[in-house]
Amino acid sequence: MGCFMKSYSFLLSVGALAMMTATTPVFAQGQAAPADASASISPLDDAESQVIVVTGSRSGARAVDESLVPISVAGSEDLARSGRANLRDSLAQVLPNYQVQAGGYQGQQGAGVRGARLRGLDAKDTLILVDGVRRHTTSLLVGGASPTDLDLIPSNAVERIEVLGNGAASLYGSDAIAGVINIILKKTVDTGGTFTIQYGQNGTSVGDLPDKFGRTKTVQYHQGWRIGDSGGFFNFSANAQRQNGTNNYPGYRAATLTDRTTLLYPTLPNGALDPRETSVSRYRQWLGQPSSETYSFAYNTELPLAPNLTFYSNGTYAWRYSSGPGYFRTASNQSIAPGTTPSPQSPFANPPYTSGELVYPDGYLPTFDIEENDFQALVGLKGDLAGWGWNLSTSLGGNHAKVYTNNSINVSAGPQYWGQRDFYDGAHLNRQLLTTLALSKELSSGPFGRPLTISAGVEHRYDSFKKREGELLSYYAGPWVWPTGTANAGIRPNLGAQGLSGITPEAAGAWSRHILSGYIEFNQELSDGWTVDLSGRYEHFSDFGDAWSGQISTRYELSPDLAIRGSFGNGFSAPTLLQQNNTTRGGSYSVDNNPLSPTFGQYTQRYSVTTSAYEELGRTIGVSELKPEYSINAAVGFVAKPFPRTTITADGYLIDIRNRIVSASANVTPGTALHSLLTARGIYNVTTVAFNINGAHTFTKGVDLRLDHSHDIGNVGALNWTLASNQNVTSVKSFAPLPTVIGAASAGTLRTLGAQFTSYYPKNISSLALRWEYDRLNFTAKGTRWSATQYRGANAGTDERQSPAVTVDASVSYDATDWARLSVGGTNIFNKRPDRISMAAQALQFISATEVAPYNRYAPFGLDGGFYYARLDIKW
């Protein structure tokens, strides 16, 4: 109770600050109502700050400064100045409370997909809309979840993005715990278009691996056409992008016979080092952004059919092929035990398989390749009937991902199959069919004698998810065992392709659910300058039952220059079908680096399994079915305009979330109850079991601060300043117990698990941005300070701490003609890299024998250093 009282005192202090500001004598009483500083990235004047938004209420569009909840807006010009051609990274450059950098390893499928994070919460707790309609999620698993992938929407199709920094489940449904990102598509009525070509790359790369500078080539096209004379239009956008991968991982240490973990090759028969240890590059592992090729398209159209009837439709389609790295498999058995045997992941190529040339004589690095087809299409009618505005629409969206493990081998299948190096692992298919009817009516005189707007609607959503099995050799557990004469004699190799095994027939399947929902909203003006909004929503999920949510929001204008606002409500986030039914298999060998392990220093076989309550293995262990996350959120803030062209906003918030879905794991050690249970059920060779559970109850408090100021500087143009800061702290109130057979989680396990919420991401991000406009010249610069982050191991000695850091972005553009603009710039232009991890943490890495310690993978500003670009925009 004390925690809640302190936290609500924190919100009250924000409100008190607003009241104190109201007494400041610098206000000019005759000025217009204050504009929300988060409304535009850098307004030139008061008129420009009056941005009209449609997010945050179903009661209709309104000026952003009149919104009852905090909304930030990024326009197409802001996105273009970011220097990033994809929507995900562009938005991160212009909004301080939006993050995309995921902490740590995100799984074999997660390298190419990163979701949108608001207010320090998970990507799955942010709802993505396109023109107000729910966007489908990815079919891939990213850090234990399946968020919406913004990269598959062409950025040049976007007119603006409205970011609602407040819980909104009562208006928009499941997932809107942290907030809502509403992507507004272009609606060019007059015939015209744009063409853009951009090249960019990182300034440096680690090591001598080829094509690891993140070279990115982008071509974009947009065209709008007028249809008729009644406001009809058709817009089309296309985007093509090729991006090379990046590397931020160091090379192996120089080989030595006294430290066999550094060996890339088996020693020679006489015990000497293989000469290749010193004649070829020691850079074998690469980690960083995957290489990718993406083609995306979008259209948006409206056609008036009658005075009160309009047809509209929009859609996107994208194809993407991405390739990310696994872990390098050396040709040497790196156990500390002496011997000349090769790695059990690269056997001898010829009978009797005890000597000679290896299948992979130089070792190998498996890659995880994903081919995606992604689409969403919507058709709808809207109009007016008997004073009610109505909108009826249906949308179908989905993501189809084929997964491959390439440059690998299935050793267990036997020599006759060792020639196959590439494997089709299977496919994931995600579909969403959504039908919505929305109604709205404004009453000129409500219960308080003032305007009342009533909005209501019903929705039906059908979600489906399929997993298709891979080819046989991708998961096949073959009969081959290591022959006599090898160090691994009698041992059966890991099944399936090394790195990531394919989807087995048992794991394949199809799942679906229906969601019926209804909502109602009342927006009432109580007096001059005081508005209250009350909304409620009911949803029924066919797989886990009912969910209710509601919210009350209010805004009160204390003076023409100061308004306070606040909200209180609850929300929920339902687990995706993929989270509920995720099962994977993956095998590897590595040196056991745990000094407490009985196999410390030995080259051991490892086989990891991800299971769920809907699979036999999960049920055997006792994994529970997932439940929705439930939240309570409260916020209070103010909007002030103390001087002309100066706007200040502050919004404090509290978010309490129960049943947070987390990824848990347990080691399967011989002699434990878990090992005995699996063995008794005929489940062998499993060394690690992972699963999703409703594992934590967390409490988040934070504040968003923003100051915007713009002024003319005579004959040399205009300056725009933006100071923004997000302070965000999450604490864990409690952990849920693990399945009984696993036993109570150790203090070290809870320490690591809790860090996912409390220290993986910065508690503060603050930035100062400047934009100078003079004639045809435009210059922008932004400095950002990131507070410290930390991965916590089982003990403090293995922690990975990233110290606070400052990065600088800058760009300059010149309008060479009325139709051509040239821009150059960079992000992180001084090439700030993360800290290197400690020696203790390095010893626990999958590849620990590196020449220097790897960079900290929990750095919020990325690992790849500076990115620099040149861009040409042409319009007509």
PDB file of C-alpha atoms in Angstrom, residues 86-89 91 98 100 109-117 123-124 126-130 134-142 145-155 158 161 181 183 241 289-290 292-294 296 316-322 370-376 398-401 430 432 576:
ATOM      1  CA  ASN A  86      12.627   2.012 -42.573  1.00  0.00           C
ATOM      2  CA  LEU A  87       9.706   3.100 -40.440  1.00  0.00           C
ATOM      3  CA  ARG A  88      10.881   1.405 -37.260  1.00  0.00           C
ATOM      4  CA  ASP A  89      14.223   3.199 -36.957  1.00  0.00           C
ATOM      5  CA  LEU A  91      10.375   6.775 -35.576  1.00  0.00           C
ATOM      6  CA  TYR A  98       9.842   5.246 -28.366  1.00  0.00           C
ATOM      7  CA  VAL A 100      13.338  -0.359 -30.738  1.00  0.00           C
ATOM      8  CA  GLN A 109      13.969 -15.800 -35.547  1.00  0.00           C
ATOM      9  CA  GLY A 110      14.272 -12.466 -33.764  1.00  0.00           C
ATOM     10  CA  ALA A 111      17.263 -10.844 -35.459  1.00  0.00           C
ATOM     11  CA  GLY A 112      15.315  -9.179 -38.261  1.00  0.00           C
ATOM     12  CA  VAL A 113      12.191  -8.155 -36.336  1.00  0.00           C
ATOM     13  CA  ARG A 114      12.112  -5.631 -33.515  1.00  0.00           C
ATOM     14  CA  GLY A 115       8.903  -4.238 -32.166  1.00  0.00           C
ATOM     15  CA  ALA A 116       7.883  -0.801 -30.915  1.00  0.00           C
ATOM     16  CA  ARG A 117       8.344  -0.157 -27.198  1.00  0.00           C
ATOM     17  CA  ALA A 123       6.604  -4.454 -27.597  1.00  0.00           C
ATOM     18  CA  LYS A 124       3.561  -6.707 -27.233  1.00  0.00           C
ATOM     19  CA  THR A 126       1.920  -1.422 -27.658  1.00  0.00           C
ATOM     20  CA  LEU A 127      -0.943  -1.594 -30.157  1.00  0.00           C
ATOM     21  CA  ILE A 128      -0.239  -0.668 -33.792  1.00  0.00           C
ATOM     22  CA  LEU A 129      -3.005   0.842 -35.937  1.00  0.00           C
ATOM     23  CA  VAL A 130      -3.023   1.836 -39.602  1.00  0.00           C
ATOM     24  CA  ARG A 134      -5.579  -2.818 -35.807  1.00  0.00           C
ATOM     25  CA  ARG A 135      -2.514  -4.128 -37.648  1.00  0.00           C
ATOM     26  CA  HIS A 136      -1.694  -7.839 -37.610  1.00  0.00           C
ATOM     27  CA  THR A 137       1.372  -9.172 -35.780  1.00  0.00           C
ATOM     28  CA  THR A 138       4.375 -11.080 -37.095  1.00  0.00           C
ATOM     29  CA  SER A 139       4.267 -14.872 -37.222  1.00  0.00           C
ATOM     30  CA  LEU A 140       7.839 -15.052 -35.893  1.00  0.00           C
ATOM     31  CA  LEU A 141       9.018 -15.335 -32.318  1.00  0.00           C
ATOM     32  CA  VAL A 142      10.944 -12.277 -31.113  1.00  0.00           C
ATOM     33  CA  ALA A 145       6.640 -12.591 -28.191  1.00  0.00           C
ATOM     34  CA  SER A 146       5.251 -11.810 -31.640  1.00  0.00           C
ATOM     35  CA  PRO A 147       4.877  -8.024 -32.015  1.00  0.00           C
ATOM     36  CA  THR A 148       3.803  -6.021 -35.060  1.00  0.00           C
ATOM     37  CA  ASP A 149       6.607  -5.459 -37.577  1.00  0.00           C
ATOM     38  CA  LEU A 150       6.709  -1.800 -38.633  1.00  0.00           C
ATOM     39  CA  ASP A 151       9.436  -2.385 -41.212  1.00  0.00           C
ATOM     40  CA  LEU A 152       7.004  -4.011 -43.621  1.00  0.00           C
ATOM     41  CA  ILE A 153       5.070  -0.756 -44.091  1.00  0.00           C
ATOM     42  CA  PRO A 154       6.806   1.521 -46.632  1.00  0.00           C
ATOM     43  CA  SER A 155       7.803   4.711 -44.821  1.00  0.00           C
ATOM     44  CA  VAL A 158       3.076   7.597 -44.300  1.00  0.00           C
ATOM     45  CA  ILE A 161       2.366   8.940 -37.087  1.00  0.00           C
ATOM     46  CA  ILE A 181       0.893   3.974 -32.483  1.00  0.00           C
ATOM     47  CA  ILE A 183       0.068   5.218 -38.713  1.00  0.00           C
ATOM     48  CA  GLN A 241      15.790  -1.789 -49.916  1.00  0.00           C
ATOM     49  CA  GLN A 289      22.128  -6.792 -37.902  1.00  0.00           C
ATOM     50  CA  PRO A 290      21.118  -9.448 -40.444  1.00  0.00           C
ATOM     51  CA  SER A 292      18.070  -8.334 -45.775  1.00  0.00           C
ATOM     52  CA  GLU A 293      16.272  -7.527 -48.994  1.00  0.00           C
ATOM     53  CA  THR A 294      12.834  -5.919 -48.753  1.00  0.00           C
ATOM     54  CA  SER A 296       7.104  -3.187 -49.887  1.00  0.00           C
ATOM     55  CA  THR A 316       0.132  -3.042 -47.865  1.00  0.00           C
ATOM     56  CA  TYR A 317       2.198  -5.904 -49.214  1.00  0.00           C
ATOM     57  CA  ALA A 318       5.832  -6.742 -48.466  1.00  0.00           C
ATOM     58  CA  TRP A 319       8.335  -9.440 -49.340  1.00  0.00           C
ATOM     59  CA  ARG A 320      11.492  -9.751 -47.265  1.00  0.00           C
ATOM     60  CA  TYR A 321      14.397 -12.172 -47.172  1.00  0.00           C
ATOM     61  CA  SER A 322      16.693 -11.868 -44.174  1.00  0.00           C
ATOM     62  CA  ILE A 370      13.631 -16.225 -43.282  1.00  0.00           C
ATOM     63  CA  GLU A 371      11.494 -15.490 -46.325  1.00  0.00           C
ATOM     64  CA  GLU A 372       8.360 -13.491 -45.531  1.00  0.00           C
ATOM     65  CA  ASN A 373       5.238 -12.511 -47.406  1.00  0.00           C
ATOM     66  CA  ASP A 374       3.251  -9.947 -45.449  1.00  0.00           C
ATOM     67  CA  PHE A 375      -0.015  -8.225 -46.365  1.00  0.00           C
ATOM     68  CA  GLN A 376      -3.011  -6.328 -45.057  1.00  0.00           C
ATOM     69  CA  GLY A 398      -1.271 -11.862 -42.336  1.00  0.00           C
ATOM     70  CA  ASN A 399       2.369 -12.847 -42.249  1.00  0.00           C
ATOM     71  CA  HIS A 400       3.737 -16.013 -43.877  1.00  0.00           C
ATOM     72  CA  ALA A 401       7.324 -16.842 -42.928  1.00  0.00           C
ATOM     73  CA  ASN A 430      -0.430 -15.759 -39.008  1.00  0.00           C
ATOM     74  CA  GLN A 432      -6.193 -11.720 -38.759  1.00  0.00           C
ATOM     75  CA  THR A 576      -0.800 -14.339 -29.023  1.00  0.00           C
TER      76      THR A 576
END
